[in-house]
Coordinates of C-alpha atoms in Angstrom, one line a residue:
X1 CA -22.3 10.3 13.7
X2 CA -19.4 9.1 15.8
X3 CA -19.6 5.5 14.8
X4 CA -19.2 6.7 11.4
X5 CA -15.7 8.9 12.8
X6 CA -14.4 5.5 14.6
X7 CA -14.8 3.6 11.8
X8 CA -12.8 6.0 9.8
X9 CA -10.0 5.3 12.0
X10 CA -10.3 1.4 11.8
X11 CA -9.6 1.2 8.2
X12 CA -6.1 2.2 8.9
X13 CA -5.1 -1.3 9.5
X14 CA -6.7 -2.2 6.3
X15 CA -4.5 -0.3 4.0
X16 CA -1.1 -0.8 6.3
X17 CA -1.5 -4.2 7.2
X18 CA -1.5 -5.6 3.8
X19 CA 1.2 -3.1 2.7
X20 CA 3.6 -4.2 5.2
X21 CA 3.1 -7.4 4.8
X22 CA 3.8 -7.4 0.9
X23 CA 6.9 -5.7 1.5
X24 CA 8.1 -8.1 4.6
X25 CA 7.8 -11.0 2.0
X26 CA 9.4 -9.4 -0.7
X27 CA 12.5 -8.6 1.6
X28 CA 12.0 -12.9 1.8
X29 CA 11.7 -13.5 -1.5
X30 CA 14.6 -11.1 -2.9
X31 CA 16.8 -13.1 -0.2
X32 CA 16.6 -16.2 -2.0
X33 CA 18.0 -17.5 -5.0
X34 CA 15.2 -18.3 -7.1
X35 CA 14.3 -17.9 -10.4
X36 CA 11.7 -15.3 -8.6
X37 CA 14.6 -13.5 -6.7
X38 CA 16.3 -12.9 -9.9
X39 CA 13.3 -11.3 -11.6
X40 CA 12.8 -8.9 -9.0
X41 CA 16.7 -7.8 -8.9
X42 CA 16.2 -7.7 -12.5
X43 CA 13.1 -6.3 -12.8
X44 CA 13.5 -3.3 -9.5
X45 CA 17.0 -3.7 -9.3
X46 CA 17.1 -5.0 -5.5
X47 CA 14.7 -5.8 -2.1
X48 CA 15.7 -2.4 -0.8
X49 CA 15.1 -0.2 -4.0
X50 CA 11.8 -1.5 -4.3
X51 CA 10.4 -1.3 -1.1
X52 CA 12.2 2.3 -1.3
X53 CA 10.0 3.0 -4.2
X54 CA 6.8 1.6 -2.9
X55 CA 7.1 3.5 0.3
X56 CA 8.2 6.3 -1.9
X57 CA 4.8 6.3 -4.2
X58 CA 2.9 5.3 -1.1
X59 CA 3.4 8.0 1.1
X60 CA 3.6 10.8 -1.9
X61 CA 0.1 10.0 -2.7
X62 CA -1.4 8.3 -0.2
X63 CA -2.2 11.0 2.7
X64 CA -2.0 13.8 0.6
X65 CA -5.5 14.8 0.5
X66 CA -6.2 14.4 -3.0
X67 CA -9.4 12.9 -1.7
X68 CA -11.1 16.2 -0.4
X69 CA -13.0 17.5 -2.6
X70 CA -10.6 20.6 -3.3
X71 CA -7.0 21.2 -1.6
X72 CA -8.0 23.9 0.8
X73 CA -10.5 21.4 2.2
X74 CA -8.4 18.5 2.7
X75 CA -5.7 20.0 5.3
X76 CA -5.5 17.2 8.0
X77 CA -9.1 15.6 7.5
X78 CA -8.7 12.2 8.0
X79 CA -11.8 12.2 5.5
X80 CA -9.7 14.0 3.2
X81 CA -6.4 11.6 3.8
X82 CA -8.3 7.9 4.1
X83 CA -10.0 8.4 0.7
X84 CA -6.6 9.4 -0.8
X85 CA -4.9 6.1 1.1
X86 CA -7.8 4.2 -0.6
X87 CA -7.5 5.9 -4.1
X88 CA -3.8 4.8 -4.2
X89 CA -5.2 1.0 -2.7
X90 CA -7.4 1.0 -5.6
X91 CA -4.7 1.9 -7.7
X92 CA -2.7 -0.8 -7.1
X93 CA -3.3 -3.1 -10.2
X94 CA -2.0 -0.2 -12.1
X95 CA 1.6 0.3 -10.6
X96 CA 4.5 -1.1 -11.8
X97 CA 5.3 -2.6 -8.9
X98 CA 2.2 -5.1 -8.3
X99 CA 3.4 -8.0 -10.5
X100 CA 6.0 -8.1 -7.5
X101 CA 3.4 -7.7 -5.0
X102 CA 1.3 -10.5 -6.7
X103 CA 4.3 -12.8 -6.1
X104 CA 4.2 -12.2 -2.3
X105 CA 0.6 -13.7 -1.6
X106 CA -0.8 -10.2 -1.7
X107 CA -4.5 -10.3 -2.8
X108 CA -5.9 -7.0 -2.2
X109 CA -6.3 -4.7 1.0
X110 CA -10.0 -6.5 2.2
X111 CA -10.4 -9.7 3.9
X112 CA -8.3 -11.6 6.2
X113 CA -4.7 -10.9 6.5
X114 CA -2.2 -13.5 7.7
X115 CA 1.6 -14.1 7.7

């Protein structure tokens, strides 16, 4: 069914909006000198290291097809890649990195998303 294909392609924005949003306010939050600030130097060592190593974890997992039913089926199927992006989304709770995420107004990758 082609609506079903489109729709495939508008959940894109779902999984990249949020993301990039995250890491935009951490660059913010790192910047000052809170109490917060210091945690995450502390915690990730710096702004840049950890969005380095969310990017990083992101894109090693993410699109790499682990969501086709077996790795010869996967290839370049968007079906294939957009259940591995949202494998990783679901994830989330589970990587070191979400306490950090938590602190930048991220609340998951569903609803509405504002700056």
């Amino acid at each position: 069914n082609a609506l079903i294909f489109l729709d495939k392609y508008t959940q894109i924005e779902r999984i990249l909006s949020p993301l990039a949003l995250a890491l935009r306010n951490l660059q913010e939050l790192c910047s000052s000198d809170t109490p917060v600030a210091r945690y995450l130097e502390d915690a990730f060592g710096s702004a840049e290291e950890l969005t380095k190593g969310v990017l990083a974890d992101f894109f090693r997992s993410a699109f790499d097809g682990s969501g086709a039913d077996n790795f010869f089926d996967a290839g370049s199927c968007i079906d294939g890649r957009l259940t591995s992006a949202w494998n990783w989304c679901n994830d989330i709770e589970k990587k070191p990195f979400f306490p950090a995420f938590l602190l930048t107004g991220f609340t998951g990758f569903d609803g509405k998303f504002t700056d």
